[in-house]
Structures are given as C-alpha cells and as structure tokens.
CSV table of C-alpha atoms in Angstrom, one decimal:
chain,number,residue,atom,x,y,z
A,1,MET,CA,-18.1,16.1,-5.6
A,2,SER,CA,-16.5,17.1,-8.9
A,3,LEU,CA,-13.3,19.1,-9.0
A,4,ARG,CA,-13.0,22.8,-9.8
A,5,SER,CA,-12.3,23.7,-13.4
A,6,ASP,CA,-8.8,25.2,-12.5
A,7,THR,CA,-7.9,22.0,-10.6
A,8,ALA,CA,-9.0,19.8,-13.6
A,9,ALA,CA,-7.0,22.0,-15.9
A,10,ALA,CA,-3.9,21.7,-13.8
A,11,LEU,CA,-4.3,17.9,-13.6
A,12,PHE,CA,-4.8,17.6,-17.4
A,13,ALA,CA,-1.8,19.8,-18.1
A,14,GLU,CA,0.3,17.4,-16.0
A,15,VAL,CA,-1.0,14.4,-17.9
A,16,ALA,CA,-0.4,16.1,-21.2
A,17,ALA,CA,3.2,16.9,-20.2
A,18,ALA,CA,3.9,13.4,-19.2
A,19,GLN,CA,2.5,12.0,-22.5
A,20,GLY,CA,4.3,14.5,-24.6
A,21,ASP,CA,7.6,14.8,-22.8
A,22,SER,CA,7.9,11.0,-22.3
A,23,LYS,CA,6.7,10.1,-25.8
A,24,LEU,CA,4.0,7.8,-24.5
A,25,PRO,CA,1.6,6.3,-27.1
A,26,SER,CA,-1.1,6.9,-24.5
A,27,VAL,CA,-1.5,7.8,-20.9
A,28,ASN,CA,-4.8,7.3,-18.9
A,29,ALA,CA,-5.3,8.8,-15.4
A,30,GLY,CA,-7.9,9.2,-12.7
A,31,VAL,CA,-8.1,10.9,-9.3
A,32,VAL,CA,-10.0,9.5,-6.3
A,33,ARG,CA,-11.4,11.5,-3.4
A,34,ASP,CA,-13.4,10.2,-0.5
A,35,GLY,CA,-13.9,6.9,-2.2
A,36,ALA,CA,-15.1,8.2,-5.5
A,37,LEU,CA,-13.5,8.6,-8.9
A,38,VAL,CA,-13.9,12.4,-9.4
A,39,TRP,CA,-11.7,13.1,-12.4
A,40,THR,CA,-10.3,11.2,-15.4
A,41,ALA,CA,-8.3,12.2,-18.4
A,42,ALA,CA,-6.4,10.6,-21.3
A,43,ARG,CA,-4.0,11.6,-23.9
A,44,GLY,CA,-2.8,9.8,-27.0
A,45,ARG,CA,-4.1,6.6,-28.8
A,46,PHE,CA,-4.2,3.3,-27.0
A,47,ALA,CA,-4.1,0.9,-30.0
A,48,THR,CA,-2.9,0.5,-33.5
A,49,GLY,CA,-5.3,1.0,-36.3
A,50,ASP,CA,-8.4,2.9,-35.2
A,51,GLY,CA,-7.5,2.8,-31.5
A,52,GLY,CA,-8.8,6.2,-30.2
A,53,LEU,CA,-8.5,8.2,-27.1
A,54,PRO,CA,-8.7,5.7,-24.2
A,55,GLY,CA,-11.6,5.8,-21.8
A,56,ALA,CA,-11.6,4.9,-18.1
A,57,ASP,CA,-12.8,1.3,-19.0
A,58,VAL,CA,-9.9,0.5,-21.4
A,59,GLN,CA,-7.6,-2.2,-20.0
A,60,TYR,CA,-3.8,-1.8,-19.6
A,61,ARG,CA,-1.4,-4.3,-18.0
A,62,ILE,CA,-0.7,-3.2,-14.4
A,63,GLY,CA,2.5,-5.1,-13.8
A,64,SER,CA,3.7,-5.1,-10.2
A,65,ILE,CA,0.5,-3.6,-8.9
A,66,THR,CA,-0.5,-7.3,-9.1
A,67,LYS,CA,1.9,-7.8,-6.1
A,68,THR,CA,-0.4,-5.8,-3.8
A,69,LEU,CA,-3.2,-8.3,-4.5
A,70,THR,CA,-0.9,-11.2,-3.8
A,71,ALA,CA,0.2,-9.5,-0.6
A,72,LEU,CA,-3.5,-9.1,0.4
A,73,LEU,CA,-4.0,-12.9,0.0
A,74,VAL,CA,-1.0,-13.5,2.2
A,75,MET,CA,-2.3,-11.2,4.9
A,76,GLN,CA,-5.7,-12.8,4.7
A,77,CYS,CA,-4.0,-16.2,5.3
A,78,ARG,CA,-2.2,-14.7,8.3
A,79,ASP,CA,-5.4,-13.2,9.8
A,80,ASP,CA,-7.2,-16.6,9.3
A,81,GLY,CA,-4.4,-18.3,11.2
A,82,LEU,CA,-3.1,-20.3,8.2
A,83,LEU,CA,0.4,-18.8,8.5
A,84,SER,CA,2.7,-16.5,10.5
A,85,LEU,CA,4.6,-13.7,8.8
A,86,ASN,CA,7.7,-15.1,10.6
A,87,ASP,CA,7.2,-18.6,9.1
A,88,ALA,CA,10.1,-19.8,7.1
A,89,VAL,CA,9.2,-20.2,3.5
A,90,GLY,CA,10.4,-23.8,3.6
A,91,LYS,CA,7.7,-24.6,6.1
A,92,HIS,CA,5.1,-24.1,3.3
A,93,LEU,CA,7.4,-25.0,0.3
A,94,PRO,CA,9.6,-27.9,1.6
A,95,GLY,CA,12.9,-28.3,0.0
A,96,ILE,CA,13.0,-25.0,-1.8
A,97,ALA,CA,16.0,-22.7,-2.1
A,98,PHE,CA,15.8,-19.7,0.2
A,99,GLY,CA,13.7,-21.8,2.5
A,100,ASP,CA,15.1,-20.1,5.6
A,101,ARG,CA,13.7,-16.7,4.4
A,102,THR,CA,10.4,-15.7,6.1
A,103,ILE,CA,7.1,-14.7,4.6
A,104,ARG,CA,7.8,-11.2,5.9
A,105,HIS,CA,11.1,-11.1,4.0
A,106,LEU,CA,9.3,-12.0,0.7
A,107,LEU,CA,6.6,-9.4,1.3
A,108,ALA,CA,9.0,-6.6,2.0
A,109,HIS,CA,11.7,-7.7,-0.5
A,110,SER,CA,14.2,-7.8,2.5
A,111,GLY,CA,15.4,-11.4,2.2
A,112,GLY,CA,18.4,-10.8,0.0
A,113,MET,CA,16.9,-12.9,-2.8
A,114,ASN,CA,17.9,-12.4,-6.4
A,115,ALA,CA,15.6,-10.0,-8.3
A,116,GLU,CA,14.7,-12.2,-11.2
A,117,PRO,CA,14.3,-16.0,-11.8
A,118,GLU,CA,17.1,-17.8,-13.6
A,119,GLY,CA,16.6,-18.4,-17.3
A,120,PRO,CA,15.3,-16.2,-20.1
A,121,TRP,CA,13.8,-12.8,-19.2
A,122,TRP,CA,10.5,-13.9,-17.7
A,123,GLU,CA,8.6,-10.8,-18.6
A,124,ARG,CA,9.3,-11.3,-22.4
A,125,ASN,CA,8.9,-15.1,-22.6
A,126,PRO,CA,6.2,-17.6,-22.0
A,127,GLY,CA,5.9,-18.5,-18.4
A,128,VAL,CA,7.1,-21.7,-16.8
A,129,THR,CA,5.5,-24.0,-14.2
A,130,PHE,CA,6.2,-23.7,-10.5
A,131,ASP,CA,8.4,-26.8,-10.6
A,132,GLU,CA,10.4,-25.4,-13.5
A,133,LEU,CA,10.7,-22.1,-11.7
A,134,THR,CA,12.0,-23.6,-8.4
A,135,ALA,CA,14.3,-26.1,-10.2
A,136,ALA,CA,16.4,-23.2,-11.4
A,137,MET,CA,16.6,-21.6,-8.0
A,138,SER,CA,19.7,-21.8,-5.8
A,139,ASP,CA,20.7,-20.3,-2.5
A,140,ALA,CA,24.0,-19.3,-4.2
A,141,GLN,CA,22.0,-16.8,-6.2
A,142,ALA,CA,21.4,-14.6,-3.1
A,143,VAL,CA,22.5,-11.0,-3.5
A,144,GLY,CA,23.0,-10.5,0.3
A,145,PRO,CA,21.9,-11.6,3.7
A,146,ALA,CA,18.4,-11.3,4.9
A,147,ASP,CA,17.4,-8.0,6.7
A,148,ARG,CA,20.3,-6.1,5.3
A,149,ARG,CA,18.3,-3.8,3.0
A,150,HIS,CA,15.4,-3.7,0.5
A,151,HIS,CA,16.3,-5.5,-2.7
A,152,TYR,CA,13.3,-5.9,-5.0
A,153,SER,CA,12.6,-9.5,-5.9
A,154,ASN,CA,10.0,-10.5,-8.4
A,155,LEU,CA,10.9,-14.1,-7.7
A,156,GLY,CA,9.8,-13.8,-4.1
A,157,TYR,CA,6.2,-13.0,-5.2
A,158,GLY,CA,6.1,-16.1,-7.4
A,159,LEU,CA,6.7,-18.1,-4.2
A,160,LEU,CA,4.1,-16.2,-2.2
A,161,GLY,CA,1.5,-16.9,-4.9
A,162,GLU,CA,2.2,-20.6,-4.6
A,163,ILE,CA,2.1,-20.5,-0.8
A,164,VAL,CA,-1.4,-19.0,-0.6
A,165,ALA,CA,-2.6,-21.4,-3.3
A,166,ARG,CA,-1.4,-24.4,-1.3
A,167,LEU,CA,-2.8,-23.1,1.9
A,168,ARG,CA,-6.2,-22.5,0.5
A,169,GLY,CA,-6.3,-25.4,-1.9
A,170,THR,CA,-7.3,-23.0,-4.7
A,171,ALA,CA,-5.4,-21.5,-7.6
A,172,TRP,CA,-3.9,-18.1,-7.1
A,173,LEU,CA,-6.1,-16.5,-9.8
A,174,GLU,CA,-9.3,-17.9,-8.3
A,175,LEU,CA,-8.3,-16.5,-4.9
A,176,VAL,CA,-7.7,-13.1,-6.4
A,177,GLN,CA,-11.1,-13.2,-8.1
A,178,GLN,CA,-13.0,-14.6,-5.2
A,179,ARG,CA,-11.4,-12.8,-2.3
A,180,ILE,CA,-10.5,-9.4,-3.7
A,181,LEU,CA,-11.9,-8.6,-7.1
A,182,ALA,CA,-15.5,-9.7,-6.4
A,183,PRO,CA,-15.9,-8.0,-3.1
A,184,LEU,CA,-14.5,-4.7,-4.5
A,185,GLU,CA,-16.5,-5.1,-7.7
A,186,MET,CA,-13.4,-4.9,-9.9
A,187,ARG,CA,-15.1,-6.6,-12.9
A,188,ARG,CA,-12.7,-5.4,-15.5
A,189,THR,CA,-9.5,-6.7,-13.8
A,190,THR,CA,-8.5,-9.9,-15.6
A,191,TYR,CA,-5.7,-12.4,-16.2
A,192,PHE,CA,-5.7,-11.8,-20.0
A,193,PRO,CA,-6.8,-8.6,-21.8
A,194,GLU,CA,-10.5,-8.2,-22.6
A,195,ALA,CA,-11.5,-5.6,-25.2
A,196,PRO,CA,-11.2,-2.7,-25.2
A,197,ALA,CA,-7.6,-3.1,-24.2
A,198,ALA,CA,-4.4,-1.2,-25.0
A,199,ASP,CA,-1.7,-2.5,-27.2
A,200,GLY,CA,1.8,-2.6,-25.6
A,201,PHE,CA,4.6,-0.6,-27.3
A,202,SER,CA,8.1,0.5,-27.0
A,203,VAL,CA,9.1,3.7,-28.7
A,204,ASN,CA,12.3,3.8,-30.8
A,205,PRO,CA,14.4,6.5,-29.2
A,206,PHE,CA,15.7,7.7,-32.6
A,207,SER,CA,12.9,7.3,-35.1
A,208,GLY,CA,10.0,7.8,-32.7
A,209,GLN,CA,8.3,4.8,-34.3
A,210,LEU,CA,6.3,2.2,-32.3
A,211,ASP,CA,7.4,-1.4,-31.8
A,212,PRO,CA,4.9,-3.9,-30.5
A,213,GLU,CA,5.7,-5.6,-27.2
A,214,PRO,CA,4.8,-9.2,-26.3
A,215,ALA,CA,2.2,-10.0,-23.6
A,216,TYR,CA,2.7,-13.6,-22.5
A,217,ASP,CA,1.1,-15.7,-19.8
A,218,SER,CA,3.6,-15.4,-16.9
A,219,GLY,CA,2.9,-18.8,-15.5
A,220,ALA,CA,4.4,-19.3,-12.1
A,221,MET,CA,5.4,-15.7,-12.0
A,222,ALA,CA,1.9,-14.4,-12.5
A,223,PRO,CA,1.5,-13.3,-8.9
A,224,ALA,CA,4.3,-10.8,-9.5
A,225,GLY,CA,2.9,-9.0,-12.5
A,226,GLN,CA,0.2,-10.7,-14.7
A,227,LEU,CA,-3.0,-8.7,-14.3
A,228,TRP,CA,-4.8,-6.2,-16.6
A,229,SER,CA,-7.1,-3.5,-15.3
A,230,THR,CA,-8.7,-0.1,-16.0
A,231,ILE,CA,-8.8,3.3,-14.4
A,232,GLU,CA,-12.3,2.6,-13.1
A,233,ASP,CA,-11.3,-0.6,-11.4
A,234,LEU,CA,-8.1,0.8,-10.0
A,235,ALA,CA,-10.0,3.7,-8.6
A,236,ARG,CA,-12.1,1.2,-6.7
A,237,TYR,CA,-8.9,-0.5,-5.5
A,238,ALA,CA,-7.4,2.9,-4.4
A,239,ALA,CA,-10.6,3.6,-2.5
A,240,PHE,CA,-10.1,0.3,-0.6
A,241,TRP,CA,-6.7,1.4,0.6
A,242,ILE,CA,-8.2,4.6,1.9
A,243,ASP,CA,-11.2,2.9,3.5
A,244,PRO,CA,-10.5,-0.8,3.9
A,245,VAL,CA,-13.4,-3.2,3.4
A,246,HIS,CA,-13.3,-5.7,6.2
A,247,GLU,CA,-14.4,-8.5,3.9
A,248,VAL,CA,-11.1,-8.1,2.1
A,249,LEU,CA,-8.8,-7.1,5.0
A,250,SER,CA,-9.2,-5.3,8.3
A,251,ARG,CA,-8.1,-1.7,8.8
A,252,ASP,CA,-5.5,-2.8,11.4
A,253,SER,CA,-3.9,-5.2,8.9
A,254,VAL,CA,-3.8,-2.5,6.2
A,255,GLU,CA,-2.1,-0.2,8.7
A,256,GLU,CA,0.5,-3.0,9.3
A,257,MET,CA,1.1,-3.4,5.5
A,258,ALA,CA,1.6,0.4,5.3
A,259,THR,CA,4.3,0.4,8.0
A,260,PRO,CA,7.9,0.7,6.8
A,261,VAL,CA,9.9,-2.6,6.9
A,262,ALA,CA,12.8,-2.2,4.5
A,263,ALA,CA,14.5,0.5,2.5
A,264,ASP,CA,17.2,1.2,0.0
A,265,PRO,CA,19.9,3.3,1.6
A,266,ARG,CA,20.2,5.5,-1.5
A,267,GLU,CA,16.6,6.6,-1.0
A,268,GLY,CA,17.3,7.8,2.5
A,269,LEU,CA,14.1,8.5,4.4
A,270,THR,CA,12.1,9.5,1.2
A,271,ALA,CA,10.9,6.0,0.3
A,272,SER,CA,10.6,2.6,1.8
A,273,TYR,CA,8.7,-0.7,1.4
A,274,GLY,CA,6.1,-2.1,3.7
A,275,LEU,CA,4.4,-5.5,3.4
A,276,GLY,CA,3.6,-5.5,-0.3
A,277,LEU,CA,3.3,-1.7,-0.6
A,278,ARG,CA,5.6,1.1,-1.7
A,279,LEU,CA,5.8,4.0,0.7
A,280,ILE,CA,6.7,7.5,-0.3
A,281,ALA,CA,7.3,10.3,2.2
A,282,ASP,CA,5.3,13.3,1.1
A,283,ASP,CA,5.8,15.8,3.9
A,284,PRO,CA,3.8,15.8,6.1
A,285,GLN,CA,1.9,12.8,4.8
A,286,LEU,CA,2.7,9.3,3.6
A,287,LEU,CA,1.7,8.0,0.2
A,288,ILE,CA,1.2,4.3,-0.1
A,289,GLY,CA,0.6,2.1,-3.2
A,290,HIS,CA,2.7,0.6,-6.0
A,291,THR,CA,4.2,1.0,-9.4
A,292,GLY,CA,3.9,-1.4,-12.3
A,293,SER,CA,5.9,-2.3,-15.4
A,294,MET,CA,5.7,-5.0,-18.0
A,295,PRO,CA,6.8,-5.0,-21.6
A,296,GLY,CA,4.8,-2.2,-23.3
A,297,PHE,CA,3.0,-1.1,-20.1
A,298,LEU,CA,3.5,1.2,-17.1
A,299,ALA,CA,1.2,1.8,-14.2
A,300,GLY,CA,1.0,3.7,-10.9
A,301,LEU,CA,-1.5,3.7,-7.9
A,302,PHE,CA,-0.9,5.8,-4.8
A,303,VAL,CA,-3.2,7.1,-2.1
A,304,ASP,CA,-2.9,9.5,0.8
A,305,ARG,CA,-4.9,7.9,3.5
A,306,VAL,CA,-5.0,11.0,5.7
A,307,ARG,CA,-6.2,13.4,3.1
A,308,ARG,CA,-8.4,10.6,1.6
A,309,VAL,CA,-7.2,11.1,-2.0
A,310,GLY,CA,-5.5,9.0,-4.5
A,311,ALA,CA,-4.5,8.8,-8.2
A,312,VAL,CA,-4.1,6.0,-10.7
A,313,THR,CA,-2.2,6.1,-14.0
A,314,LEU,CA,-1.8,3.7,-16.9
A,315,GLY,CA,0.3,4.0,-20.0
A,316,ASN,CA,1.2,1.7,-22.9
A,317,ALA,CA,5.0,2.2,-23.2
A,318,THR,CA,8.1,0.5,-21.8
A,319,TYR,CA,9.6,3.8,-20.5
A,320,GLY,CA,8.2,7.1,-19.4
A,321,ARG,CA,6.6,9.2,-16.6
A,322,VAL,CA,3.6,7.1,-15.8
A,323,ALA,CA,4.1,5.5,-12.4
A,324,SER,CA,5.5,8.7,-10.9
A,325,LEU,CA,2.7,10.7,-12.4
A,326,ALA,CA,0.3,9.3,-9.8
A,327,PRO,CA,2.0,11.0,-6.8
A,328,ASP,CA,2.3,14.2,-8.9
A,329,LEU,CA,-1.4,14.3,-9.4
A,330,ILE,CA,-2.0,13.8,-5.7
A,331,ARG,CA,0.2,16.8,-5.0
A,332,ILE,CA,-1.6,19.0,-7.5
A,333,LEU,CA,-4.9,18.1,-6.1
A,334,ALA,CA,-3.7,18.9,-2.6
A,335,ARG,CA,-2.3,22.2,-3.7
A,336,TYR,CA,-5.4,23.4,-5.6
A,337,GLU,CA,-8.1,21.9,-3.4
A,338,PRO,CA,-6.6,21.2,0.1
A,339,PRO,CA,-8.9,19.0,2.3
A,340,VAL,CA,-11.3,21.0,4.4
A,341,THR,CA,-11.0,20.5,8.1
A,342,GLN,CA,-13.9,18.5,9.5
A,343,GLU,CA,-16.6,20.5,11.3
A,344,TRP,CA,-16.1,20.4,15.0
A,345,VAL,CA,-18.9,19.0,17.1
A,346,PRO,CA,-19.2,18.6,20.9
A,347,GLU,CA,-17.7,15.4,22.2
A,348,PRO,CA,-20.2,12.7,23.5
A,349,PRO,CA,-19.9,11.6,27.1
A,350,LEU,CA,-17.0,9.2,27.7
A,351,ALA,CA,-17.7,5.6,28.8
A,352,GLN,CA,-14.6,5.8,31.1
A,353,GLY,CA,-11.8,8.2,31.6
A,354,THR,CA,-13.5,11.5,32.5
A,355,GLU,CA,-11.6,11.8,35.7
A,356,LEU,CA,-8.3,11.6,33.9
A,357,LEU,CA,-8.9,14.8,31.9
A,358,GLY,CA,-6.8,17.9,32.6
A,359,HIS,CA,-3.2,18.7,33.5
A,360,TRP,CA,-0.6,16.1,34.5
A,361,TYR,CA,3.1,16.2,35.0
A,362,TRP,CA,5.9,13.8,34.2
A,363,GLY,CA,8.5,15.0,36.7
A,364,ASN,CA,8.1,18.7,36.1
A,365,THR,CA,7.2,18.4,32.4
A,366,PRO,CA,3.6,19.5,31.8
A,367,LEU,CA,1.2,17.1,30.0
A,368,THR,CA,-2.5,17.2,29.3
A,369,ILE,CA,-5.2,14.6,28.7
A,370,THR,CA,-8.0,15.7,26.5
A,371,VAL,CA,-10.7,14.1,24.3
A,372,CYS,CA,-10.7,14.0,20.5
A,373,GLY,CA,-13.1,12.0,18.5
A,374,GLY,CA,-14.2,10.1,21.6
A,375,ILE,CA,-10.6,9.0,22.4
A,376,LEU,CA,-8.3,10.1,25.2
A,377,GLN,CA,-5.3,12.0,23.9
A,378,LEU,CA,-2.2,12.4,26.0
A,379,SER,CA,0.0,15.3,24.7
A,380,GLY,CA,3.0,17.2,25.7
A,381,GLY,CA,6.4,15.7,26.6
A,382,LEU,CA,4.7,12.3,26.1
A,383,SER,CA,2.1,11.8,23.4
A,384,THR,CA,-0.2,9.0,22.5
A,385,ARG,CA,-3.9,8.2,22.1
A,386,LEU,CA,-5.3,5.9,24.8
A,387,SER,CA,-7.9,3.2,24.3
A,388,PRO,CA,-9.6,1.5,27.4
A,389,LEU,CA,-8.6,-2.1,28.1
A,390,GLY,CA,-10.7,-2.4,31.2
A,391,PRO,CA,-11.3,-0.6,34.5
A,392,ASP,CA,-8.3,1.7,35.2
A,393,ARG,CA,-6.3,0.3,32.3
A,394,TYR,CA,-5.6,1.9,28.9
A,395,GLN,CA,-3.4,1.1,25.9
A,396,GLY,CA,-1.3,3.6,23.9
A,397,ARG,CA,-2.2,3.6,20.3
A,398,ASP,CA,0.6,5.4,18.6
A,399,GLY,CA,4.0,7.1,19.1
A,400,TYR,CA,6.6,6.0,21.5
A,401,LEU,CA,4.0,4.6,23.9
A,402,ALA,CA,2.2,2.5,21.2
A,403,GLY,CA,1.1,-0.8,22.8
A,404,GLU,CA,2.1,0.2,26.3
A,405,THR,CA,-0.4,-0.1,29.1
A,406,LEU,CA,-1.4,2.9,31.3
A,407,HIS,CA,-2.4,1.9,34.8
A,408,VAL,CA,-4.5,4.2,36.9
A,409,LEU,CA,-3.3,4.2,40.5
A,410,ARG,CA,-5.7,5.3,43.2
A,411,ASP,CA,-5.6,6.6,46.7
A,412,GLY,CA,-9.0,5.3,47.9
A,413,GLU,CA,-11.5,6.5,45.4
A,414,SER,CA,-9.4,9.3,44.0
A,415,VAL,CA,-6.9,9.0,41.1
A,416,ASP,CA,-3.4,9.5,42.6
A,417,GLN,CA,-1.1,8.9,39.6
A,418,LEU,CA,-0.8,7.3,36.2
A,419,ASN,CA,1.9,4.8,35.3
A,420,ILE,CA,2.7,4.0,31.7
A,421,ALA,CA,6.0,2.2,30.7
A,422,THR,CA,7.5,3.3,34.1
A,423,PHE,CA,6.6,6.9,33.4
A,424,VAL,CA,4.8,8.2,36.5
A,425,LEU,CA,2.3,11.1,35.9
A,426,THR,CA,1.1,13.2,38.8
A,427,ARG,CA,-1.3,16.2,39.1
A,428,THR,CA,1.5,18.4,40.4
A,429,PRO,CA,5.3,18.5,39.6
A,430,TYR,CA,6.9,15.4,41.0
A,431,GLY,CA,3.7,14.8,42.9
A,432,ARG,CA,4.5,17.4,45.6
C-alpha cells in the first residue's frame, strides 16, 4: 500500500532538510511498512562527474550495519550448538588477548575492550591480516572491566568474524553471502562497490568543497564495517527484522538480540545495546537497528517491530544527519499514518485452559484471565501471557513472570487454585 501524498511530502521535506542543513553531497532514503518498501526519495548527487540523483539501487557503504550481519552469524552458530554466548573468546581463539571476555561481551560491546585496533586508523588504511591484528592486541589496552558499561568496540567484531569463520570452516564473507544475503535476496549487497555506486566524500567546513575519501579493503576488520548496499536491499533487511525468516534466524533469537544488555550511563534509559543491535526508546515503542559510518559514508537502519514499520538511510559524507534520519522518518510515518488496529474476530476454541477464564484473586487483589489471539492473558496486579506446557501447567511469556511455571491445583475435578512463582491465585479473596 502506497503512502498518502501528505505523508510522502512530510517525509521528503525531512530528507531535504537533512541534506541541506548537513551539507550532504547526497542522501538516499526508504520507508518500509508490512514487509514492503513503500516510499523512497533522494536528494543531491551521488558521484563526481555526471553522477545524478541516486536511485534505490545505488550502492553506498553501510559501515557498522555490517556488524548486525556478523551478529546474525554468531547467533546462528549458537542456535546450531557450535558455541555458547557465555563461552570465553579464548576458547575459540586460543592465546588471544581479552581471551577471558565472552562472546556475549563482544556482541554487546560490554567487555571493556578498546574501541579501535592498535596501529594506523583502520578505516582509512589498507586492512591487515587476522594474525597482524591480534599481534598488536594486549590486555593492557582495556578501557575498563567487563560488564561495567557499554563501550563500543570495533575490534570485538573483528574477533567475532574470525570465530564464526573458524567454527564453520568457511570465510566470513562466504558465510554472509550464503547464510544471510542469499536467503533474503539481497543481491546488491557486496564486499566491494559495484556500479552504480556512490563516491565517498568529506565536505570542507569552510569552502564547502568536496574532498574524496578512501575506500580500502578492511581485511580482518571487515566484519565490523566493510559492506556496501542499497536502499532496496536494506529494505529487505529491515523487513527481516520485523518478520524474521527462520532460514536466517528464529523469531525467538531475534527477540533475544533485541533485548537490552548494556548501556552508556550518559544515555540514561533512552538508548542501549542488545546483541549486535542498537536499541532506541521511542515511547511507547522500541526501535531496533544500527547506524553506520565509514570514511565518506553514513547509514542508518531502524525498525519498529510493533508498528511493523522501518526506515533506511544512506549518505555519502563523513558527517551529517543520516543515521538519525531513519528514526525521524519512522516518527513522521507514525504521526501521519498511525497503524490501524487489527480487526477483531471471535476467538477460536482453546485446546486447554477454558476453565481458567474469569476472575481470580491474589490475596484480595483482583486479577482476570482472558483470551487474546488464542493465548491466555493474565492481567491485573500480576500480568503475563501464558503458554501451555502440558496438562495443568503453563509458562509465563513476558513481564515479571516470564519463564515461570503456573501450576493448576485441583480439588477433585474442579480447579481450586493457581500457583505461579509462589503467588497463589484463588477464585475469591484469600480463598475464603
């Protein structure tokens, strides 16, 4: 379904403001809704010479959005039993510095590792081999203890890329292509640029002239920021985060990746980091995705999984409002075209649990059990959805009671009380 004309106009005005105010050579954007790319726009010129207005198939470097693909490969290994997120890095990379940090630490940037590898600025110089990368590493370079706070580490993702390559016996790039890009039909996401592709620039702050930026092979650091992609491909990728494709990763594992693990205290409760994903609080929803930056390029990809919308943005500048533009486009879409509540239809018969419906009490606190979407819903002073585990047993799915087991206790054939995490629920206050 296409967007209304006033929505499209408001979105374009935001893209134009970002390009003009930030002095971006070009900015390219797209909006995703219910799995489809429903709007695109561009402003500026993407290349020197006769480079024109960029289309949705023009490649830009996506920088650290690459990390989300590396994180997917790690989670695939975990789900296939090849590693545990609590494994020490040294188990898979023997003798390496920071070997006591865990896979989870590296995914969430919570291991206290230094942000960048030692040596010349890796983003602006030809990449090194993994042996050269690790030879320059030292535990003395730590910026703090593990689990203290979120401290972004590009270096950690270089290690994660090597870990998955060793576990699978296949190069990192081949794994990305075979296990993510191919299933999602992201045919224009590549290691090196393939025309049409944008030129990377920095903008002189005084003269307003463009200076070309380098684009080297990142070598061992490629899993942290090498890839190039397009609005069309990133829209397919955004759709995956809204509706996970099991061939790539299960919905449960995506939920796990989108759960906060570490945060920067300065950001308070507004932003955090999951397992390879940036998380932005956008009351009352949560945006998940990532930003990207490499010399001459900026990128952003964020989705709202509840409202089933997302935005992707690409620009060919070293500084400017590109990454943060994606959340702004989501907010504009939500303001102009808020999601329509799904049509209510009668619930189908429950396979089990009908006799639990109705009023309950925890002490004298009233609770209710109803059905929504075929799932039991406990609400009131205690709140959780309940999935059947077997006869007279259910498991909490969310909230304080997530993972806890509810037991149905009977007096003969009749249900007498419910017990979940020592909370006893009765049909009358205090069971009197």
